[in-house]
Tab-separated table of C-alpha atoms and ligand atoms in Angstrom:
chain	number	residue	atom	x	y	z
J	185	VAL	CA	-94.956	-62.410	-31.713
J	186	ILE	CA	-95.889	-60.145	-28.831
J	187	ALA	CA	-99.054	-61.115	-26.976
J	188	HIS	CA	-101.700	-58.416	-26.862
J	189	GLU	CA	-103.389	-60.125	-23.910
J	190	PRO	CA	-103.670	-57.895	-20.850
J	191	ILE	CA	-101.188	-58.427	-18.032
J	192	HIS	CA	-103.219	-58.269	-14.835
J	193	VAL	CA	-101.955	-55.848	-12.218
J	194	LEU	CA	-103.238	-55.171	-8.660
J	195	ASP	CA	-106.825	-56.323	-7.990
J	196	HIS	CA	-108.627	-54.958	-11.088
J	197	GLY	CA	-105.895	-53.273	-13.153
J	198	PHE	CA	-104.086	-54.311	-16.282
J	199	VAL	CA	-101.430	-53.343	-18.815
J	200	LYS	CA	-102.347	-54.161	-22.391
J	201	LEU	CA	-100.192	-53.542	-25.437
J	202	ILE	CA	-102.492	-51.982	-28.052
J	203	ASP	CA	-99.974	-51.241	-30.768
J	204	MET	CA	-96.283	-50.772	-31.320
J	205	MET	CA	-93.718	-49.754	-33.887
J	206	GLY	CA	-90.140	-50.985	-34.204
J	207	ASN	CA	-87.804	-53.352	-32.420
J	208	ASP	CA	-84.040	-53.812	-31.905
J	209	ALA	CA	-83.497	-53.899	-35.680
J	210	ARG	CA	-85.268	-50.535	-36.097
J	211	ILE	CA	-82.950	-48.945	-33.526
J	212	VAL	CA	-79.965	-50.204	-35.521
J	213	GLU	CA	-81.486	-48.986	-38.815
J	214	ALA	CA	-82.141	-45.556	-37.348
J	215	ALA	CA	-78.604	-45.344	-36.001
J	216	ARG	CA	-77.085	-46.422	-39.321
J	217	ASN	CA	-79.425	-44.317	-41.422
J	218	SER	CA	-76.651	-41.934	-42.310
J	219	ILE	CA	-74.310	-44.667	-43.546
J	220	ALA	CA	-75.068	-45.315	-47.249
J	221	GLY	CA	-74.965	-48.882	-48.593
J	222	GLU	CA	-74.869	-50.508	-45.211
J	223	GLY	CA	-75.494	-54.263	-45.580
J	224	VAL	CA	-76.923	-56.752	-43.130
J	225	ARG	CA	-74.744	-56.880	-40.059
J	226	ALA	CA	-74.026	-59.729	-37.689
J	227	VAL	CA	-76.270	-59.846	-34.613
J	228	SER	CA	-73.276	-59.357	-32.327
J	229	GLU	CA	-72.417	-56.141	-34.180
J	230	ASP	CA	-75.987	-54.875	-33.811
J	231	ARG	CA	-75.835	-55.710	-30.141
J	232	GLY	CA	-72.549	-53.839	-29.825
J	233	LEU	CA	-74.043	-50.813	-31.571
J	234	ILE	CA	-77.181	-50.753	-29.384
J	235	ARG	CA	-75.075	-51.148	-26.259
J	236	TYR	CA	-72.789	-48.337	-27.474
J	237	LEU	CA	-75.777	-46.038	-28.085
J	238	ILE	CA	-77.274	-46.630	-24.657
J	239	ARG	CA	-73.925	-46.507	-22.857
J	240	ASN	CA	-73.092	-43.170	-24.447
J	241	LYS	CA	-76.589	-41.689	-24.162
J	242	HIS	CA	-77.054	-41.521	-27.943
J	243	THR	CA	-80.721	-42.052	-27.320
J	244	THR	CA	-82.514	-40.678	-30.392
J	245	PRO	CA	-82.536	-44.040	-32.263
J	246	LEU	CA	-84.470	-45.480	-29.283
J	247	GLU	CA	-87.270	-43.047	-30.119
J	248	SER	CA	-87.911	-45.117	-33.273
J	249	VAL	CA	-89.581	-47.732	-31.083
J	250	VAL	CA	-93.035	-46.678	-29.885
J	251	PHE	CA	-95.579	-48.436	-27.680
J	252	GLN	CA	-99.220	-47.701	-27.121
J	253	PHE	CA	-100.618	-49.295	-23.994
J	254	GLN	CA	-104.054	-49.427	-22.492
J	255	LEU	CA	-103.696	-49.107	-18.735
J	256	LYS	CA	-106.284	-49.618	-16.071
J	257	MET	CA	-104.990	-48.134	-12.845
J	258	PRO	CA	-106.270	-46.508	-9.636
J	259	ILE	CA	-106.478	-42.704	-9.829
J	260	PHE	CA	-103.728	-42.252	-7.195
J	261	VAL	CA	-101.379	-44.345	-9.379
J	262	CYS	CA	-102.459	-42.443	-12.485
J	263	ARG	CA	-101.556	-39.186	-10.754
J	264	GLN	CA	-97.952	-40.385	-10.434
J	265	HIS	CA	-97.970	-41.983	-13.860
J	266	ILE	CA	-98.972	-38.897	-15.813
J	267	ARG	CA	-96.099	-36.888	-14.315
J	268	HIS	CA	-94.063	-38.540	-17.075
J	269	ARG	CA	-94.727	-35.782	-19.586
J	270	MET	CA	-92.715	-37.191	-22.469
J	271	SER	CA	-95.622	-39.441	-23.403
J	272	SER	CA	-99.162	-39.042	-24.662
J	273	THR	CA	-102.209	-39.787	-22.532
J	274	SER	CA	-105.894	-40.116	-23.291
J	275	GLU	CA	-108.000	-40.872	-20.206
J	276	MET	CA	-111.626	-41.966	-19.875
J	277	SER	CA	-113.929	-39.120	-18.936
J	278	GLY	CA	-115.837	-39.083	-15.670
J	279	ARG	CA	-117.762	-36.090	-17.025
J	280	TYR	CA	-119.031	-37.985	-20.036
J	281	GLY	CA	-119.579	-41.486	-18.677
J	282	VAL	CA	-120.513	-43.208	-15.435
J	283	LEU	CA	-117.509	-44.652	-13.620
J	284	PRO	CA	-117.792	-48.374	-12.912
J	285	GLU	CA	-117.749	-49.409	-9.260
J	286	GLU	CA	-114.164	-50.597	-9.281
J	287	PHE	CA	-111.664	-49.524	-6.677
J	288	TYR	CA	-108.345	-50.803	-5.393
J	289	VAL	CA	-108.066	-52.413	-1.997
J	290	PRO	CA	-104.511	-53.427	-1.013
J	291	ASP	CA	-103.868	-57.060	-0.171
J	292	VAL	CA	-103.265	-57.727	3.505
J	293	GLU	CA	-99.480	-58.072	3.018
J	294	HIS	CA	-99.373	-54.606	1.439
J	295	ILE	CA	-101.042	-52.925	4.405
J	296	GLN	CA	-97.919	-51.480	6.006
J	297	LEU	CA	-97.009	-48.775	8.517
J	298	GLN	CA	-95.359	-45.446	7.713
J	299	ALA	CA	-91.566	-45.779	7.297
J	300	GLU	CA	-89.645	-43.927	9.988
J	301	GLN	CA	-86.782	-42.623	7.822
J	302	ASN	CA	-88.298	-42.329	4.344
J	303	LYS	CA	-91.219	-39.901	4.571
J	304	GLN	CA	-92.568	-41.179	1.229
J	305	GLY	CA	-92.407	-44.889	2.022
J	306	ARG	CA	-93.647	-47.854	3.967
J	307	SER	CA	-92.039	-49.564	6.917
J	308	THR	CA	-90.805	-53.134	6.491
J	309	LYS	CA	-92.152	-53.934	9.962
J	310	LEU	CA	-94.995	-56.444	9.750
J	311	VAL	CA	-98.438	-55.195	10.700
J	312	ASP	CA	-100.433	-57.455	13.006
J	313	ARG	CA	-102.438	-59.631	10.608
J	314	ASP	CA	-105.798	-59.125	12.348
J	315	VAL	CA	-105.268	-55.358	12.338
J	316	ALA	CA	-104.370	-55.452	8.624
J	317	ILE	CA	-107.489	-57.516	7.840
J	318	SER	CA	-109.699	-54.988	9.687
J	319	ILE	CA	-108.080	-52.040	7.882
J	320	ARG	CA	-108.590	-53.756	4.545
J	321	SER	CA	-112.326	-54.317	5.318
J	322	ALA	CA	-112.690	-50.696	6.420
J	323	MET	CA	-111.056	-49.442	3.208
J	324	ARG	CA	-113.428	-51.552	1.137
J	325	ALA	CA	-116.476	-50.376	3.152
J	326	ASP	CA	-115.451	-46.689	2.769
J	327	ALA	CA	-115.117	-47.006	-0.992
J	328	MET	CA	-118.396	-48.915	-1.325
J	329	MET	CA	-120.178	-46.199	0.632
J	330	GLU	CA	-118.755	-43.498	-1.662
J	331	PHE	CA	-119.986	-45.440	-4.696
J	332	LYS	CA	-123.468	-45.743	-3.110
J	333	HIS	CA	-123.506	-41.945	-2.694
J	334	TYR	CA	-122.360	-41.628	-6.321
J	335	GLN	CA	-125.306	-43.744	-7.485
J	336	ASN	CA	-127.661	-41.542	-5.478
J	337	TYR	CA	-126.238	-38.342	-6.962
J	338	LEU	CA	-126.577	-39.821	-10.453
J	339	GLY	CA	-130.256	-40.430	-9.767
J	340	GLY	CA	-130.002	-44.220	-9.807
J	341	GLY	CA	-129.942	-44.804	-6.040
J	342	ARG	CA	-132.487	-46.710	-3.998
J	343	ASP	CA	-131.444	-46.319	-0.367
J	344	GLU	CA	-130.781	-43.337	1.809
J	345	HIS	CA	-127.047	-42.856	1.548
J	346	GLY	CA	-125.597	-39.421	2.234
J	347	ILE	CA	-128.760	-37.670	1.045
J	348	GLY	CA	-132.335	-38.246	2.163
J	349	ASN	CA	-135.054	-40.112	0.267
J	350	PRO	CA	-136.797	-36.929	-1.013
J	351	GLU	CA	-133.528	-35.829	-2.612
J	352	ILE	CA	-132.965	-39.291	-4.105
J	353	THR	CA	-136.450	-39.183	-5.617
J	354	TYR	CA	-135.920	-35.609	-6.875
J	355	LEU	CA	-132.640	-36.523	-8.570
J	356	ARG	CA	-134.162	-39.685	-10.060
J	357	ASP	CA	-137.079	-37.704	-11.491
J	358	ASN	CA	-134.803	-35.005	-12.909
J	359	GLY	CA	-132.096	-37.035	-14.627
J	360	GLY	CA	-129.575	-36.926	-11.755
J	361	LEU	CA	-126.804	-34.557	-10.796
J	362	ALA	CA	-124.286	-33.699	-13.539
J	363	ARG	CA	-121.820	-36.579	-13.828
J	364	GLU	CA	-118.931	-34.107	-13.520
J	365	LEU	CA	-120.205	-33.231	-10.016
J	366	ALA	CA	-121.497	-36.616	-8.917
J	367	ARG	CA	-118.002	-38.092	-9.199
J	368	ILE	CA	-116.052	-35.567	-7.152
J	369	ASN	CA	-116.134	-37.436	-3.831
J	370	LEU	CA	-115.195	-40.818	-5.268
J	371	PRO	CA	-112.073	-42.294	-3.674
J	372	LEU	CA	-108.563	-41.984	-5.143
J	373	SER	CA	-108.608	-45.775	-5.299
J	374	THR	CA	-111.204	-45.656	-8.127
J	375	TYR	CA	-109.906	-47.268	-11.305
J	376	THR	CA	-109.440	-45.205	-14.444
J	377	LEU	CA	-108.554	-46.238	-18.001
J	378	LEU	CA	-105.847	-44.696	-20.164
J	379	TYR	CA	-104.448	-44.994	-23.633
J	380	TRP	CA	-100.777	-44.191	-23.153
J	381	LYS	CA	-98.178	-43.793	-25.881
J	382	ILE	CA	-94.472	-43.582	-25.180
J	383	ASP	CA	-91.235	-44.223	-27.054
J	384	LEU	CA	-88.533	-46.571	-25.812
J	385	HIS	CA	-86.155	-43.812	-24.723
J	386	ASN	CA	-88.780	-42.283	-22.436
J	387	LEU	CA	-90.067	-45.685	-21.329
J	388	PHE	CA	-86.556	-46.551	-20.114
J	389	HIS	CA	-86.502	-43.276	-18.169
J	390	TYR	CA	-89.919	-44.136	-16.681
J	391	LEU	CA	-88.751	-47.642	-15.779
J	392	LYS	CA	-85.537	-46.381	-14.171
J	393	LEU	CA	-87.659	-44.220	-11.846
J	394	ARG	CA	-90.632	-46.497	-11.315
J	395	LEU	CA	-88.892	-49.881	-10.976
J	396	ASP	CA	-86.780	-48.409	-8.189
J	397	SER	CA	-87.473	-49.718	-4.697
J	398	HIS	CA	-88.309	-46.130	-3.647
J	399	ALA	CA	-91.226	-45.979	-6.086
J	400	GLN	CA	-94.610	-46.846	-4.619
J	401	TYR	CA	-95.424	-50.559	-4.925
J	402	GLU	CA	-98.683	-49.829	-6.739
J	403	ILE	CA	-96.938	-48.036	-9.632
J	404	ARG	CA	-93.932	-50.363	-9.607
J	405	VAL	CA	-96.136	-53.271	-10.669
J	406	TYR	CA	-97.259	-51.309	-13.766
J	407	GLY	CA	-93.584	-50.635	-14.540
J	408	GLU	CA	-92.818	-54.340	-14.187
J	409	ALA	CA	-95.586	-55.289	-16.627
J	410	MET	CA	-94.430	-52.718	-19.210
J	411	ALA	CA	-90.818	-53.846	-18.723
J	412	GLN	CA	-91.910	-57.414	-19.505
J	413	ILE	CA	-93.390	-56.222	-22.816
J	414	ALA	CA	-90.431	-53.970	-23.709
J	415	LYS	CA	-88.056	-56.867	-23.040
J	416	GLN	CA	-89.943	-59.069	-25.510
J	417	VAL	CA	-90.004	-56.368	-28.180
J	418	CYS	CA	-86.379	-55.209	-27.810
J	419	PRO	CA	-84.382	-57.859	-25.931
J	420	ILE	CA	-80.995	-56.380	-26.851
J	421	ALA	CA	-81.891	-52.794	-25.977
J	422	PHE	CA	-83.533	-53.997	-22.784
J	423	GLU	CA	-80.394	-55.869	-21.754
J	424	ALA	CA	-78.361	-52.703	-22.350
J	425	PHE	CA	-80.923	-50.694	-20.357
J	426	GLU	CA	-80.493	-53.113	-17.437
J	427	ASP	CA	-76.694	-52.892	-17.655
J	428	PHE	CA	-76.200	-49.153	-18.224
J	429	ILE	CA	-79.296	-47.472	-16.787
J	430	LEU	CA	-81.390	-49.620	-14.444
J	431	ASN	CA	-78.584	-51.223	-12.476
J	432	ALA	CA	-76.050	-48.414	-12.892
J	433	VAL	CA	-75.390	-45.912	-10.089
J	434	THR	CA	-74.496	-42.236	-10.075
J	435	LEU	CA	-71.842	-41.111	-7.608
J	436	SER	CA	-71.510	-37.698	-6.001
J	437	ALA	CA	-68.182	-35.824	-6.050
J	438	GLN	CA	-67.504	-36.883	-2.457
J	439	GLU	CA	-68.300	-40.521	-3.255
J	440	VAL	CA	-65.988	-40.382	-6.274
J	441	ALA	CA	-63.169	-38.992	-4.111
J	442	LEU	CA	-63.581	-41.692	-1.488
J	443	LEU	CA	-63.831	-44.468	-4.031
J	444	GLY	CA	-60.732	-43.152	-5.822
J	445	LYS	CA	-58.804	-43.283	-2.532
J	446	LEU	CA	-59.878	-46.873	-1.892
J	447	LEU	CA	-59.082	-47.966	-5.446
J	448	LYS	CA	-55.631	-46.391	-5.310
J	449	ALA	CA	-54.850	-48.521	-2.283
J	450	SER	CA	-56.001	-51.719	-3.977
J	451	ARG	CA	-54.667	-51.286	-7.513
J	452	SER	CA	-53.587	-54.941	-7.829
J	453	SER	CA	-57.195	-56.124	-7.318
J	454	TRP	CA	-58.540	-54.331	-10.407
J	455	GLU	CA	-55.854	-53.323	-12.882
J	456	ASN	CA	-55.654	-56.760	-14.566
J	457	ILE	CA	-59.328	-57.634	-14.338
J	458	GLU	CA	-60.460	-60.214	-16.912
J	459	LEU	CA	-63.485	-59.946	-19.198
J	460	HIS	CA	-65.163	-62.646	-17.125
J	461	ASP	CA	-64.070	-62.592	-13.539
J	462	GLY	CA	-66.258	-64.336	-10.974
J	463	GLU	CA	-69.497	-62.387	-10.787
J	464	VAL	CA	-68.277	-59.731	-13.214
J	465	ASN	CA	-69.101	-60.403	-16.847
J	466	PHE	CA	-68.262	-57.667	-19.321
J	467	LYS	CA	-70.114	-58.220	-22.581
J	468	THR	CA	-67.258	-56.888	-24.753
J	469	LYS	CA	-63.561	-56.061	-24.402
J	470	ARG	CA	-64.402	-52.455	-25.236
J	471	GLU	CA	-66.768	-52.265	-22.271
J	472	ARG	CA	-64.041	-53.682	-19.996
J	473	ASP	CA	-61.536	-51.130	-21.334
J	474	GLU	CA	-63.984	-48.268	-20.839
J	475	TRP	CA	-64.500	-49.434	-17.266
J	476	LEU	CA	-60.744	-49.480	-16.659
J	477	ALA	CA	-60.460	-45.967	-18.087
J	478	LYS	CA	-63.159	-44.787	-15.662
J	479	ILE	CA	-61.379	-46.384	-12.709
J	480	GLU	CA	-58.097	-44.745	-13.728
J	481	LYS	CA	-59.948	-41.424	-13.848
J	482	LEU	CA	-61.304	-41.973	-10.324
J	483	VAL	CA	-57.835	-42.766	-9.002
J	484	ASP	CA	-56.335	-39.691	-10.693
J	485	LYS	CA	-58.899	-37.292	-9.189
V	772	FAD	C1	-89.873	-41.791	-6.095
V	772	FAD	C2	-90.527	-40.574	-6.681
V	772	FAD	C3	-91.121	-39.634	-5.856
V	772	FAD	C4	-91.728	-38.490	-6.407
V	772	FAD	N1	-92.322	-37.593	-5.569
V	772	FAD	C5	-92.932	-36.502	-6.071
V	772	FAD	C6	-93.586	-35.550	-5.216
V	772	FAD	O1	-93.592	-35.688	-4.018
V	772	FAD	N2	-94.206	-34.488	-5.802
V	772	FAD	C7	-94.203	-34.298	-7.148
V	772	FAD	O2	-94.771	-33.312	-7.611
V	772	FAD	N3	-93.598	-35.179	-7.982
V	772	FAD	C8	-92.981	-36.274	-7.478
V	772	FAD	N4	-92.383	-37.167	-8.320
V	772	FAD	C9	-92.454	-36.942	-9.778
V	772	FAD	C10	-91.125	-36.434	-10.331
V	772	FAD	O3	-90.783	-35.163	-9.800
V	772	FAD	C11	-91.180	-36.344	-11.866
V	772	FAD	O4	-92.150	-35.382	-12.214
V	772	FAD	C12	-91.554	-37.645	-12.511
V	772	FAD	O5	-90.750	-38.689	-12.008
V	772	FAD	C13	-91.366	-37.560	-14.033
V	772	FAD	O6	-89.994	-37.471	-14.312
V	772	FAD	P1	-89.442	-36.594	-15.507
V	772	FAD	O7	-89.851	-35.165	-15.333
V	772	FAD	O8	-87.962	-36.851	-15.592
V	772	FAD	O9	-90.158	-37.289	-16.759
V	772	FAD	P2	-90.834	-36.608	-18.029
V	772	FAD	O10	-91.857	-35.615	-17.605
V	772	FAD	O11	-91.282	-37.749	-18.909
V	772	FAD	O12	-89.673	-35.841	-18.704
V	772	FAD	C14	-88.570	-36.557	-19.272
V	772	FAD	C15	-87.403	-35.609	-19.349
V	772	FAD	O13	-87.747	-34.539	-20.243
V	772	FAD	C16	-87.214	-33.317	-19.748
V	772	FAD	N5	-88.303	-32.406	-19.428
V	772	FAD	C17	-89.626	-32.679	-19.340
V	772	FAD	N6	-90.328	-31.584	-19.064
V	772	FAD	C18	-89.430	-30.598	-18.925
V	772	FAD	C19	-89.530	-29.216	-18.613
V	772	FAD	N7	-90.685	-28.613	-18.365
V	772	FAD	N8	-88.390	-28.502	-18.561
V	772	FAD	C20	-87.200	-29.048	-18.804
V	772	FAD	N9	-87.036	-30.354	-19.109
V	772	FAD	C21	-88.143	-31.115	-19.166
V	772	FAD	C22	-86.392	-33.672	-18.512
V	772	FAD	O14	-85.076	-33.959	-18.915
V	772	FAD	C23	-87.038	-34.935	-18.035
V	772	FAD	O15	-86.193	-35.757	-17.222
V	772	FAD	C24	-91.753	-38.304	-7.812
V	772	FAD	C25	-91.157	-39.261	-8.631
V	772	FAD	C26	-90.549	-40.386	-8.104
V	772	FAD	C27	-89.932	-41.406	-9.019
């Protein structure tokens, strides 16, 4: 039974499974749909089939598993999240309703400097703790001030914040500025709420990109929470995803050539590799044989 309790993420966010369809068995059924009179198969056979599908990118049966999540995330995270177009999103409206005063402030250990090499990332160098604490307080104060202005624009303000008292009184007496305008200066850290539907094939693609260490920490944690749920729903498919997608690497032509050269020189170290050999654990003989065939191909290049 999959818990529908929210998994808390960041300071006010969450990932909540609202509904779902399918599981590992559904993937197998979808894949075997064309085979008439197919009886109940052994679990190991189902596992082999799911692993075969994922290994060979026969991904359509994975689309038989669908998740609908409710996500509460800061707007800057949502902006990255909704780039994943092969999904369906319904977001709360800041035109229709008043946005609650909830914004993300990074924990002190996540206040990091700009990375020198990676223009899109953070440095691993530690920031002086007192400096980080001050930055965190300043970020909170900035966001609180923007929300005070928002209240004033909406006509519910009391103090002079951004606009003068006559304007506050005017807006209060006239029902406030349109909500679609009042919100426009709110910070990107403001939390928003989504209903988000995605099938397992596209969720795996999302997770491959967003669980990567190059993804921003604040979206990675949403990926981790959804991965936790997907793993409970489809443990076999998830294991195959980890083996053939998440922890797999793509090599360039130059990398293939270099690797082939190295492997040629060390044939004895790999040509008789066992199914279970130290840290290497192939799940089936077929997977070991496919690996050997790939290595032979590299060497022959
Ligand atoms: C680390 C990182 C940094 C990023 N930085 C930036 C950035 O700086 N700026 C920025 O704008 N984006 C950025 N992105 C977003 C990125 O470019 C993708 O838009 C996002 O990851 C979604 O991937 P996707 O298009 O594969 O997924 P989806 O939109 O879910 O699409 C899934 C797959 O469907 C197919 N597909 C979808 N739409 C089309 C289409 N129109 N035509 C053809 N095939 C399609 C493709 O095969 C695609 O892989 C970044 C993403 C990551 C992970």
